[in-house]
Each structure stands twice: as C-alpha cells, then as structure tokens.
Amino acid sequence: MKKQHNSRVGHAQAGQTLASVSKHLPKALLHSAFLLLATAGIWRSRAESPTNAPAGSLADLSVEELMNESVTSVARRETKFEESPAAISVITQDDLRRLGITTIPDALRLVPGLDVAQIDSHEWAVSARGFDNQFANKLLVLIDGRSVYGTGFGGVVWGVQDVVMEDVDRIEVIRGPGASLWGANAVNGVINIITRSAKDTQGTLISVEGGTVEQPMITVRNGGELATNLFYRVYGKFYNRDGMVTTTGQDAPDSAIEGQGGFRLDWEPSDENKLTLQGDLYRDRDEENQTLNLATLPPPYSENYNDVNYNSGGNLLGRWTHDFSDHSSLTVQAYFDRFKQEQAGAAERADTADFDAQHRFSLGERNDITWGLGYREVVGNFHGSEFAGWNPPSAHDHLYSSFLQDEIAVVPDQLKLTLGSKFEHNDYTGFEVEPSARLAWTPTEHQTIWGAVSRAVHTPSWTDLHTYANLAVIPTAPFLTQIATLGNPHLESEVETAYELGYRIEVTKHVSFDVAGFYNNYDNLIAPTGQTSSFVFVPPPGSPYVQVDSIYENAGAGQTYGAEMSARWDVTDNWHLTANYSWLEFHLDFQTPYLQGGPENQAQLRSSLDLPRHFELNAALSFVDQYNAPYGLGQMLIPSYASVDVGLVWHATESLELGLWGQNLAQERHLEFPSYKTTLLTEIPRTVAARITWRF
Amino acid sequence: MLVGCLLGSLQAGQAQDEVSREYQIKAAYLYNFAKFVEWPARSFTNSQAPLVIGVFGQNPFGEELLAIASKHQIDGRSIVIQPVATMADAARVHLLFFSAQYDDQVAGALAALKGTGVLTVGESDKFAAAGGMINLVREANKVRFEINALAAEQQGLKISAQLLKLARAVRREP
C-alpha cells in the first residue's frame, strides 16, 4: 500500500502515451454475494406457495437476507424483480461496504454488461448493452422510486446522484428492456437504487474518508424512533473531491465540492400499512478540467471559458403501501424533483411532478396481475448562451401512462409466462405501446431457462428536439464557416425490439452460473446526421458567413448483440469468488460518430476473504477492452485497460470499522471517456483511500 | 425416557409438513447464529466433534432444523439437533432454543446454565429479561434479533462483530 502513496509523484512522470494508457476499474474489490442474492431470489421463486419454502432451504440465506424475509407472503411484491425472467444483478450493501465504494457509478462496475466510464472527477458515462455516452439515453435510473433520468439532455447527470452509501439496501440492475413496466427510455436497462427503511438505520453513523481522491468525504446520519412505529433518519454529507490528472500526468483542475442533506420518515401504523416520506437537498460546485474553447464568429473565432459549474436540486417523495390481503396490495407514490445545472454559460432548470399507483393481486390460482396508472409533468427552462441553448427556451411536458401485467403459472412451479405492456402518451410522439412476453422454465429445482421478446422506445429529449449548439467557426476563404447542431421538433421515438435468452444453474450449493444473451434491433435511431448549409449575410462591420447545420433526425437502424456471464464460487464459508464476463457487438446501418457501442469484451474477477480477528481482504481484477467514444466532431479509440483494486477492512470493535483501499493499482493512470465539452482529456489516476466508520 | 418422549414429539413435528414460515426463518437464524459465534475450546472434545443445537421442550421447527443439519456443516463440524428436556441435557448442547411457551421456566433454566458455555436463543421479552443471549423479535412481518453481548461474554462466547452489527439492539445487561 505504501507504493500507492507515491502515485502523485508517479503522475508527474511524462512519457505515458494514450496508447499505453491504463486501466481502471472500479473500486471493485471483491465479493460475490450479489450474484448469490440474485440467484437465490430466482431459486426461491420456484416455491410458488410463498409460505412454504423447501425444508431447510432458508439456511442458504445470509443473516441480512433473513432479516428481510417476510413472515407472510406479502414480500412477493418486493422480490418480484429478482423472480422475473430477465437479466438481473443485485449489488448488496455488503458489496458497497467491502469495496469502499463512494459513488453509484463505481458500484455499477460490479455488474456484467454495464459500461461504466469516468470522464472526470464528477462526470461519468454509464450505459448498458452499448450506446456509451455521457448522456446515455436508453438507461432508466431510479432512486427509491424517483426517476433521475433527465428529460433535458436525455440521460442521467451522475455527479449529483448521491446517497449515504451505508444506508443503501441494494442496487437492482436489470439489463435489457424494462419498458413494459417502467415505460419510455427503459430500453437497455433499469437501475433501481433502494435505500433502507428509516427503521433499519437507527442510531448514529459517522464516516470520514480521506485519500488521494476524497479530501475528505464526511457523512453523518442519525436515526431514531419518534413515536411507536414511526422512525426517522436525517443525514448530511459533504465531499471535496480532488481533480483527476491530465494525459501527461499533471493535476487536472476538475475538482468537485458537494454538500447534500436529507431525511426519511417511515411509519408502519399496522402490518398492512407502510408510509414513507423522504427528501433531499444538494448543491455542488464542479470545476472543469481545462479551459473551454467555444466557437465565436468574431476573430479569433473562439473564446476561452474557465468553466465552473454549479448544480443544485432537491426532491420530496411520499409513498403509501397497503396490503389488502396476502394476495392483494396497493402502492401509491408521488414526488416532486427540481434540478438546476449550469454549464458553459448556459443554465437548465427542470421541475418534475410525478404520481404513480400500482395494484397487484392474484386472480385465481394461476394469475398474478399488476396494473398501474401514472402521470408526470415536467417544466423545463434553458437560459442559453450564444453558443448553446434551446429554441424555444422552455418546455412543459405531460406524460400519461398505464400498464398491465399478468404472470401466469402455465405449469405450476415449472413454466411461468409473463405478459405485459405499458401504454403511454407524451406531447411529442403521442401514444407509445411497449409490450413484452417472458417465459421461464424451471425443469429442475436448480436451473432456470428463460426467454423474452420486448418492444421499448426512447422518446426524444428536449435537446434532440430544440437544441442549437455552435460547435466551431472555421476561417475558410472567402467566408467564415460556422458549424452547429440543431434540434428537430418532428422527431419520432427510437424503437427497440429485443430478443433475450438466459440460463441459470446452481451447480452445487457453492457454485452457480448465470448467462444472458441478447439481440436488439433498433429503428429510427436519433443522430445529428441531417445537413443543411446557408449563406448568412451580416452587414459591416460584421462579415458574412456560411452556416452549416447538423440536424437531429431519425437516421436509421442499428443492431446490437452479445452476452453476459456471471459465476459464483463459495470456496469456503469465508472465501467467495465471483467472475463476470460480457461481450458486445454493435452495428449501425448508417454512419455517425455520435452513436457508439462499447467495449467488445469486459471481464472481472473478485475475491472476498474473511480473515481471523475481524479482518476482511477484498480484491478485484478487471479488464476493459478498447472502445470508440464520440469525441469533438468525430470519435476516438479509448485503449483497453486492466485494473487491480485491493482493500482491507477491519472491524476493530462492535462500533468501529476501518478500511484501507488501493484502486487502479495496475497503471499510473488511464483514460476512460472524453468530455463532450472539450477535446482536452482527463485521465483516472491510481488512488488510495482510508475510511473510518463509527456507529453508535 | 424423557428424551424418548421428546424424540417422539420431534418426529410428530416432522410428520406435520406445515411449518409456519416464521419458524422456517427462525430455524435458518439458529444455523446462522451458530456460524457467527465462537465457542470456548472446552466446548468441543476435538476438532471434529459435532455442533449440537438443542430445542427446549416441544419442537416448533418441524423438520426444518433436521433438514438444515443434514445439508450443512459449520467449520467442518456436522450439526446435530438434540431435543432437550432436562438441565443435564441442556448443558450438553452448544446452542439452546427456548420457545415462548416455556416463558415460565426460562429464568430458572438460564440460571442453571451459567458457566456451561451454552449459547441461548429465545423469542420473548421474558427470555431477554431473564438474561437470554439472542432474542428473536417479530417486527411487523419480519423476524429480527437482539443480542445481550455481556451475557454471552460471561459464558466465554465470542459473537462476531458482523452479527452484532446486524442486531436490532445490542445490550450489555447482567
């Protein structure tokens, strides 16, 4: 570990070229429990009679899982995703804790088939099954039931999606379409970040992390019981994150400071009723690595911005769950979310109000029906600059939705058919229907074969519809040429038809294996491939110029196919190994650098070892193949990289936990993804971190 | 002879295939507790000696515990499920479960177990108040647990930090 402390010195060494750039992988150190959990959920689902698991089978669950087992069968709703015939992974609290994970994107590196690339200290490109981009617009992300997918740019601003990591219960990741339940933009995946009930986060937690990245990160949380069965927690979190490095290993000025606070109330007035009220407020200040170079018509045709961005926002969510009986339950949820961001002299504000109701009930012996209604209103404003903005500068969207799903036990305990569809109406593309059919066959107790056919859509973002962005001014003779991107209000939705096939087997109690394959066909993919040019006359003292616009259009079709594999081996009770591999092929029927696939091959091996005297040793070895990324007006090839992460955790006393982690140890630094804002690149350095966590 | 009677009741329990999910979960907890507790060396005659889980009086677990014992080992030790009727039986097990129906006898039984190194697990306030070590608690429709760390330490038992961390409450009461 000592060696890593010198990594800063190492960065200063020149001579590292892009081609030899290294690796990085997550803070992933180790651990295999998430797979176990995912598969356990699936095996468990075989016992159709929910109150009667096979004798002794619950002994395979960990204490944490037992704590979440319901004495009555109402837990079916909660375990539903894991029971689904779909490509599912679950990241547990134990994974996050052991690996010293501090950000949600880093947690997602544990899942095969997700492409996670860090752009700088506060920006990430996270995608599933291809289409890697900072604004990956085919992946839906929810935190405690609140969508954080931004309609403005079409994607997730990962830098402001933060939670108290210690309070996360689990992160459920579904690769592939989830549109029949979640609606538009759940095209290639759905990520559900689920925090614990306030009832399960009682007492005080203080966590302080310091290292080469977090300088420091401080989390304070307090939970208690306000009245009988009424629990609360409040928290505050702050981090000062040091910048990453430039391609020559110098310190890059992309540091970030964030403060966030929030609360959660959980009231369980009876066994049948649960109420939750929660909210957060945050604000951050992000410096960009490097001066932005923005196009201007007057000479010298560009203007330098020393860019500092401010993001802020907040949300308030209420949820009521009522169980009518073991076979019927209702969830009603409403939230408000505000997000503001400033980038390169432009400012966006989006206010979202969302209402959602779901009812689940059994119809006869064989049908399990879920249906729901939803309404969402989004009000957006964009204060543009001369470089970029929206035309018109505001939007007011109304989204009406409903869904119906039937889980049919065709042959009880053996063959389950799930049919469902979302029906939505939005202001731009009108009615959207997103059906899916899924079939799961469990020929023996320890294996499941499943297949699915689904249709999903990505609805155009405000940027796709309304943007103008001046990208460059070229002093060509005899006139200047200004190159810009323009939105197109006549866009149709992108449509995906997805075919999936999966197989899971628990070979022995200690070895299990999961594979999922997919073939996706996309139509109407949106890209700025339209071209127009015009001559713009400007009276003196200005100069006339040629305006070349790239216009967003439904450019054409594309296909992706690939597979994800995961294997778990519990070598002993104290030593667990997990191996992941994913493969991805990407093809477009048209040419554009704007849409890219992702790494063709990714692999990861993780080990978690419990040592005597309450020590835990965790390690991860990862490989990410080379991939293309959009870069300026073109594209660049990101070299492949490997990473080694190692961590040691010591439970010094019942209330005190100490952790020491070294991340990205294989190489001094490596590139993961370029920024859309600049052609200057930020690389991810080797890091060390130490954390002390005190609970009382 | 008492043992014979209890074996009878244990088998009767097996015959009833309807064990409530609550006791399925509690049985799985017992197995997990055994994994996270370190007994004093004197509790085992050798490194292969089985780990004995005792059930005081009538067995509410049906075949659950037997099914777990038949499929699992702990640190290379096989698991034996032992009905317990007398305090002499009780002192010979490693983990002893008291169901709530024996609340009237639990204080006396716990007092008699002092110094034996037996991990006691119960499911009632009375059990906890009488100095029982791990108490299973119903919370809404979930089963959670509380630990009396001092009671365990006094018997030379080491409960892992992981388990303590997950407990709903950790108390240190004599």
PDB file of N, CA, C and O in Angstrom, chain A residues 148-193:
ATOM      1  N   VAL A 148     -34.407   9.551 -12.035  1.00  0.00           N
ATOM      2  CA  VAL A 148     -33.402  10.607 -12.146  1.00  0.00           C
ATOM      3  C   VAL A 148     -32.925  10.745 -13.595  1.00  0.00           C
ATOM      4  O   VAL A 148     -31.913  11.364 -13.871  1.00  0.00           O
ATOM      5  N   TYR A 149     -33.701  10.159 -14.498  1.00  0.00           N
ATOM      6  CA  TYR A 149     -33.427  10.327 -15.922  1.00  0.00           C
ATOM      7  C   TYR A 149     -33.855  11.742 -16.304  1.00  0.00           C
ATOM      8  O   TYR A 149     -34.994  12.137 -16.070  1.00  0.00           O
ATOM      9  N   GLY A 150     -32.960  12.513 -16.871  1.00  0.00           N
ATOM     10  CA  GLY A 150     -33.266  13.901 -17.188  1.00  0.00           C
ATOM     11  C   GLY A 150     -33.840  14.045 -18.585  1.00  0.00           C
ATOM     12  O   GLY A 150     -33.253  13.593 -19.565  1.00  0.00           O
ATOM     13  N   THR A 151     -35.002  14.675 -18.675  1.00  0.00           N
ATOM     14  CA  THR A 151     -35.634  14.880 -19.981  1.00  0.00           C
ATOM     15  C   THR A 151     -34.866  15.916 -20.798  1.00  0.00           C
ATOM     16  O   THR A 151     -34.928  15.931 -22.014  1.00  0.00           O
ATOM     17  N   GLY A 152     -34.144  16.806 -20.108  1.00  0.00           N
ATOM     18  CA  GLY A 152     -33.452  17.892 -20.789  1.00  0.00           C
ATOM     19  C   GLY A 152     -32.430  17.387 -21.797  1.00  0.00           C
ATOM     20  O   GLY A 152     -32.514  17.654 -22.992  1.00  0.00           O
ATOM     21  N   PHE A 153     -31.461  16.637 -21.307  1.00  0.00           N
ATOM     22  CA  PHE A 153     -30.413  16.137 -22.186  1.00  0.00           C
ATOM     23  C   PHE A 153     -30.670  14.694 -22.606  1.00  0.00           C
ATOM     24  O   PHE A 153     -30.019  14.183 -23.507  1.00  0.00           O
ATOM     25  N   GLY A 154     -31.562  14.014 -21.923  1.00  0.00           N
ATOM     26  CA  GLY A 154     -31.780  12.604 -22.217  1.00  0.00           C
ATOM     27  C   GLY A 154     -30.661  11.803 -21.603  1.00  0.00           C
ATOM     28  O   GLY A 154     -29.689  11.468 -22.274  1.00  0.00           O
ATOM     29  N   GLY A 155     -30.744  11.530 -20.315  1.00  0.00           N
ATOM     30  CA  GLY A 155     -29.677  10.804 -19.646  1.00  0.00           C
ATOM     31  C   GLY A 155     -29.632  11.174 -18.181  1.00  0.00           C
ATOM     32  O   GLY A 155     -30.505  11.885 -17.681  1.00  0.00           O
ATOM     33  N   VAL A 156     -28.621  10.660 -17.504  1.00  0.00           N
ATOM     34  CA  VAL A 156     -28.513  10.847 -16.063  1.00  0.00           C
ATOM     35  C   VAL A 156     -27.282  11.701 -15.769  1.00  0.00           C
ATOM     36  O   VAL A 156     -26.207  11.418 -16.279  1.00  0.00           O
ATOM     37  N   VAL A 157     -27.461  12.763 -14.994  1.00  0.00           N
ATOM     38  CA  VAL A 157     -26.319  13.554 -14.532  1.00  0.00           C
ATOM     39  C   VAL A 157     -25.801  12.851 -13.272  1.00  0.00           C
ATOM     40  O   VAL A 157     -26.303  13.048 -12.170  1.00  0.00           O
ATOM     41  N   TRP A 158     -24.812  11.969 -13.478  1.00  0.00           N
ATOM     42  CA  TRP A 158     -24.395  11.081 -12.394  1.00  0.00           C
ATOM     43  C   TRP A 158     -23.761  11.826 -11.229  1.00  0.00           C
ATOM     44  O   TRP A 158     -23.844  11.393 -10.085  1.00  0.00           O
ATOM     45  N   GLY A 159     -23.119  12.955 -11.526  1.00  0.00           N
ATOM     46  CA  GLY A 159     -22.401  13.679 -10.479  1.00  0.00           C
ATOM     47  C   GLY A 159     -23.280  14.131  -9.328  1.00  0.00           C
ATOM     48  O   GLY A 159     -22.792  14.324  -8.221  1.00  0.00           O
ATOM     49  N   VAL A 160     -24.573  14.319  -9.565  1.00  0.00           N
ATOM     50  CA  VAL A 160     -25.427  14.794  -8.475  1.00  0.00           C
ATOM     51  C   VAL A 160     -26.312  13.681  -7.909  1.00  0.00           C
ATOM     52  O   VAL A 160     -27.141  13.934  -7.042  1.00  0.00           O
ATOM     53  N   GLN A 161     -26.152  12.466  -8.393  1.00  0.00           N
ATOM     54  CA  GLN A 161     -26.962  11.358  -7.866  1.00  0.00           C
ATOM     55  C   GLN A 161     -26.195  10.729  -6.707  1.00  0.00           C
ATOM     56  O   GLN A 161     -25.361   9.870  -6.896  1.00  0.00           O
ATOM     57  N   ASP A 162     -26.492  11.185  -5.504  1.00  0.00           N
ATOM     58  CA  ASP A 162     -25.718  10.722  -4.361  1.00  0.00           C
ATOM     59  C   ASP A 162     -26.656  10.260  -3.246  1.00  0.00           C
ATOM     60  O   ASP A 162     -27.764  10.770  -3.105  1.00  0.00           O
ATOM     61  N   VAL A 163     -26.189   9.286  -2.501  1.00  0.00           N
ATOM     62  CA  VAL A 163     -26.934   8.778  -1.348  1.00  0.00           C
ATOM     63  C   VAL A 163     -25.919   8.475  -0.252  1.00  0.00           C
ATOM     64  O   VAL A 163     -24.718   8.452  -0.516  1.00  0.00           O
ATOM     65  N   VAL A 164     -26.390   8.263   0.969  1.00  0.00           N
ATOM     66  CA  VAL A 164     -25.493   7.769   2.016  1.00  0.00           C
ATOM     67  C   VAL A 164     -25.239   6.301   1.701  1.00  0.00           C
ATOM     68  O   VAL A 164     -26.155   5.487   1.772  1.00  0.00           O
ATOM     69  N   MET A 165     -24.017   5.989   1.286  1.00  0.00           N
ATOM     70  CA  MET A 165     -23.741   4.626   0.820  1.00  0.00           C
ATOM     71  C   MET A 165     -24.084   3.588   1.895  1.00  0.00           C
ATOM     72  O   MET A 165     -24.548   2.492   1.601  1.00  0.00           O
ATOM     73  N   GLU A 166     -23.852   3.946   3.149  1.00  0.00           N
ATOM     74  CA  GLU A 166     -24.111   2.996   4.243  1.00  0.00           C
ATOM     75  C   GLU A 166     -25.606   2.716   4.401  1.00  0.00           C
ATOM     76  O   GLU A 166     -25.984   1.742   5.046  1.00  0.00           O
ATOM     77  N   ASP A 167     -26.462   3.589   3.874  1.00  0.00           N
ATOM     78  CA  ASP A 167     -27.902   3.403   4.018  1.00  0.00           C
ATOM     79  C   ASP A 167     -28.533   2.728   2.804  1.00  0.00           C
ATOM     80  O   ASP A 167     -29.744   2.516   2.771  1.00  0.00           O
ATOM     81  N   VAL A 168     -27.713   2.417   1.797  1.00  0.00           N
ATOM     82  CA  VAL A 168     -28.253   1.717   0.626  1.00  0.00           C
ATOM     83  C   VAL A 168     -28.551   0.280   1.025  1.00  0.00           C
ATOM     84  O   VAL A 168     -27.729  -0.395   1.643  1.00  0.00           O
ATOM     85  N   ASP A 169     -29.742  -0.179   0.697  1.00  0.00           N
ATOM     86  CA  ASP A 169     -30.079  -1.573   0.958  1.00  0.00           C
ATOM     87  C   ASP A 169     -29.529  -2.442  -0.156  1.00  0.00           C
ATOM     88  O   ASP A 169     -28.849  -3.430   0.075  1.00  0.00           O
ATOM     89  N   ARG A 170     -29.827  -2.046  -1.400  1.00  0.00           N
ATOM     90  CA  ARG A 170     -29.324  -2.805  -2.541  1.00  0.00           C
ATOM     91  C   ARG A 170     -29.509  -1.985  -3.813  1.00  0.00           C
ATOM     92  O   ARG A 170     -30.285  -1.019  -3.833  1.00  0.00           O
ATOM     93  N   ILE A 171     -28.798  -2.355  -4.838  1.00  0.00           N
ATOM     94  CA  ILE A 171     -28.988  -1.759  -6.152  1.00  0.00           C
ATOM     95  C   ILE A 171     -29.369  -2.893  -7.091  1.00  0.00           C
ATOM     96  O   ILE A 171     -28.604  -3.840  -7.262  1.00  0.00           O
ATOM     97  N   GLU A 172     -30.581  -2.813  -7.633  1.00  0.00           N
ATOM     98  CA  GLU A 172     -31.043  -3.849  -8.557  1.00  0.00           C
ATOM     99  C   GLU A 172     -30.792  -3.367  -9.976  1.00  0.00           C
ATOM    100  O   GLU A 172     -31.197  -2.263 -10.330  1.00  0.00           O
ATOM    101  N   VAL A 173     -30.131  -4.173 -10.756  1.00  0.00           N
ATOM    102  CA  VAL A 173     -29.833  -3.796 -12.133  1.00  0.00           C
ATOM    103  C   VAL A 173     -30.467  -4.814 -13.065  1.00  0.00           C
ATOM    104  O   VAL A 173     -30.222  -6.017 -12.962  1.00  0.00           O
ATOM    105  N   ILE A 174     -31.318  -4.323 -13.946  1.00  0.00           N
ATOM    106  CA  ILE A 174     -31.920  -5.173 -14.967  1.00  0.00           C
ATOM    107  C   ILE A 174     -31.330  -4.755 -16.297  1.00  0.00           C
ATOM    108  O   ILE A 174     -31.479  -3.601 -16.705  1.00  0.00           O
ATOM    109  N   ARG A 175     -30.573  -5.645 -16.936  1.00  0.00           N
ATOM    110  CA  ARG A 175     -30.104  -5.340 -18.287  1.00  0.00           C
ATOM    111  C   ARG A 175     -31.207  -5.725 -19.264  1.00  0.00           C
ATOM    112  O   ARG A 175     -31.924  -6.680 -19.038  1.00  0.00           O
ATOM    113  N   GLY A 176     -31.281  -4.959 -20.335  1.00  0.00           N
ATOM    114  CA  GLY A 176     -32.334  -5.232 -21.303  1.00  0.00           C
ATOM    115  C   GLY A 176     -33.549  -4.383 -21.009  1.00  0.00           C
ATOM    116  O   GLY A 176     -33.586  -3.641 -20.038  1.00  0.00           O
ATOM    117  N   PRO A 177     -34.560  -4.471 -21.870  1.00  0.00           N
ATOM    118  CA  PRO A 177     -35.702  -3.573 -21.761  1.00  0.00           C
ATOM    119  C   PRO A 177     -36.546  -3.837 -20.520  1.00  0.00           C
ATOM    120  O   PRO A 177     -36.774  -4.980 -20.142  1.00  0.00           O
ATOM    121  N   GLY A 178     -36.999  -2.761 -19.902  1.00  0.00           N
ATOM    122  CA  GLY A 178     -37.933  -2.876 -18.788  1.00  0.00           C
ATOM    123  C   GLY A 178     -39.135  -1.994 -19.053  1.00  0.00           C
ATOM    124  O   GLY A 178     -39.841  -1.579 -18.149  1.00  0.00           O
ATOM    125  N   ALA A 179     -39.328  -1.681 -20.346  1.00  0.00           N
ATOM    126  CA  ALA A 179     -40.320  -0.669 -20.718  1.00  0.00           C
ATOM    127  C   ALA A 179     -41.746  -1.100 -20.422  1.00  0.00           C
ATOM    128  O   ALA A 179     -42.607  -0.266 -20.177  1.00  0.00           O
ATOM    129  N   SER A 180     -42.032  -2.407 -20.408  1.00  0.00           N
ATOM    130  CA  SER A 180     -43.418  -2.824 -20.200  1.00  0.00           C
ATOM    131  C   SER A 180     -43.877  -2.454 -18.790  1.00  0.00           C
ATOM    132  O   SER A 180     -45.055  -2.326 -18.528  1.00  0.00           O
ATOM    133  N   LEU A 181     -42.924  -2.293 -17.864  1.00  0.00           N
ATOM    134  CA  LEU A 181     -43.269  -1.835 -16.518  1.00  0.00           C
ATOM    135  C   LEU A 181     -42.922  -0.373 -16.304  1.00  0.00           C
ATOM    136  O   LEU A 181     -43.670   0.378 -15.701  1.00  0.00           O
ATOM    137  N   TRP A 182     -41.735   0.031 -16.772  1.00  0.00           N
ATOM    138  CA  TRP A 182     -41.212   1.354 -16.419  1.00  0.00           C
ATOM    139  C   TRP A 182     -41.427   2.399 -17.505  1.00  0.00           C
ATOM    140  O   TRP A 182     -41.196   3.568 -17.268  1.00  0.00           O
ATOM    141  N   GLY A 183     -41.768   1.979 -18.696  1.00  0.00           N
ATOM    142  CA  GLY A 183     -42.089   2.947 -19.723  1.00  0.00           C
ATOM    143  C   GLY A 183     -40.895   3.410 -20.529  1.00  0.00           C
ATOM    144  O   GLY A 183     -39.845   2.774 -20.549  1.00  0.00           O
ATOM    145  N   ALA A 184     -41.092   4.550 -21.200  1.00  0.00           N
ATOM    146  CA  ALA A 184     -40.127   5.039 -22.166  1.00  0.00           C
ATOM    147  C   ALA A 184     -38.742   5.193 -21.542  1.00  0.00           C
ATOM    148  O   ALA A 184     -38.606   5.536 -20.371  1.00  0.00           O
ATOM    149  N   ASN A 185     -37.748   4.941 -22.355  1.00  0.00           N
ATOM    150  CA  ASN A 185     -36.329   5.104 -22.033  1.00  0.00           C
ATOM    151  C   ASN A 185     -35.754   3.969 -21.187  1.00  0.00           C
ATOM    152  O   ASN A 185     -34.559   3.935 -20.918  1.00  0.00           O
ATOM    153  N   ALA A 186     -36.595   3.017 -20.751  1.00  0.00           N
ATOM    154  CA  ALA A 186     -36.079   1.796 -20.131  1.00  0.00           C
ATOM    155  C   ALA A 186     -35.803   0.815 -21.276  1.00  0.00           C
ATOM    156  O   ALA A 186     -36.434  -0.218 -21.408  1.00  0.00           O
ATOM    157  N   VAL A 187     -34.871   1.206 -22.148  1.00  0.00           N
ATOM    158  CA  VAL A 187     -34.644   0.484 -23.392  1.00  0.00           C
ATOM    159  C   VAL A 187     -33.594  -0.607 -23.209  1.00  0.00           C
ATOM    160  O   VAL A 187     -33.798  -1.765 -23.580  1.00  0.00           O
ATOM    161  N   ASN A 188     -32.462  -0.218 -22.640  1.00  0.00           N
ATOM    162  CA  ASN A 188     -31.371  -1.194 -22.479  1.00  0.00           C
ATOM    163  C   ASN A 188     -31.087  -1.541 -21.034  1.00  0.00           C
ATOM    164  O   ASN A 188     -30.142  -2.269 -20.749  1.00  0.00           O
ATOM    165  N   GLY A 189     -31.860  -0.995 -20.106  1.00  0.00           N
ATOM    166  CA  GLY A 189     -31.634  -1.340 -18.716  1.00  0.00           C
ATOM    167  C   GLY A 189     -32.419  -0.451 -17.769  1.00  0.00           C
ATOM    168  O   GLY A 189     -32.858   0.634 -18.129  1.00  0.00           O
ATOM    169  N   VAL A 190     -32.611  -0.984 -16.561  1.00  0.00           N
ATOM    170  CA  VAL A 190     -33.256  -0.236 -15.485  1.00  0.00           C
ATOM    171  C   VAL A 190     -32.409  -0.441 -14.235  1.00  0.00           C
ATOM    172  O   VAL A 190     -32.024  -1.567 -13.912  1.00  0.00           O
ATOM    173  N   ILE A 191     -32.078   0.654 -13.567  1.00  0.00           N
ATOM    174  CA  ILE A 191     -31.303   0.570 -12.332  1.00  0.00           C
ATOM    175  C   ILE A 191     -32.153   1.125 -11.203  1.00  0.00           C
ATOM    176  O   ILE A 191     -32.619   2.262 -11.273  1.00  0.00           O
ATOM    177  N   ASN A 192     -32.387   0.317 -10.179  1.00  0.00           N
ATOM    178  CA  ASN A 192     -33.146   0.744  -9.006  1.00  0.00           C
ATOM    179  C   ASN A 192     -32.212   0.824  -7.811  1.00  0.00           C
ATOM    180  O   ASN A 192     -31.697  -0.195  -7.355  1.00  0.00           O
ATOM    181  N   ILE A 193     -31.994   2.033  -7.302  1.00  0.00           N
ATOM    182  CA  ILE A 193     -31.168   2.210  -6.108  1.00  0.00           C
ATOM    183  C   ILE A 193     -32.131   2.318  -4.935  1.00  0.00           C
ATOM    184  O   ILE A 193     -32.989   3.208  -4.915  1.00  0.00           O
TER     185      ILE A 193
END
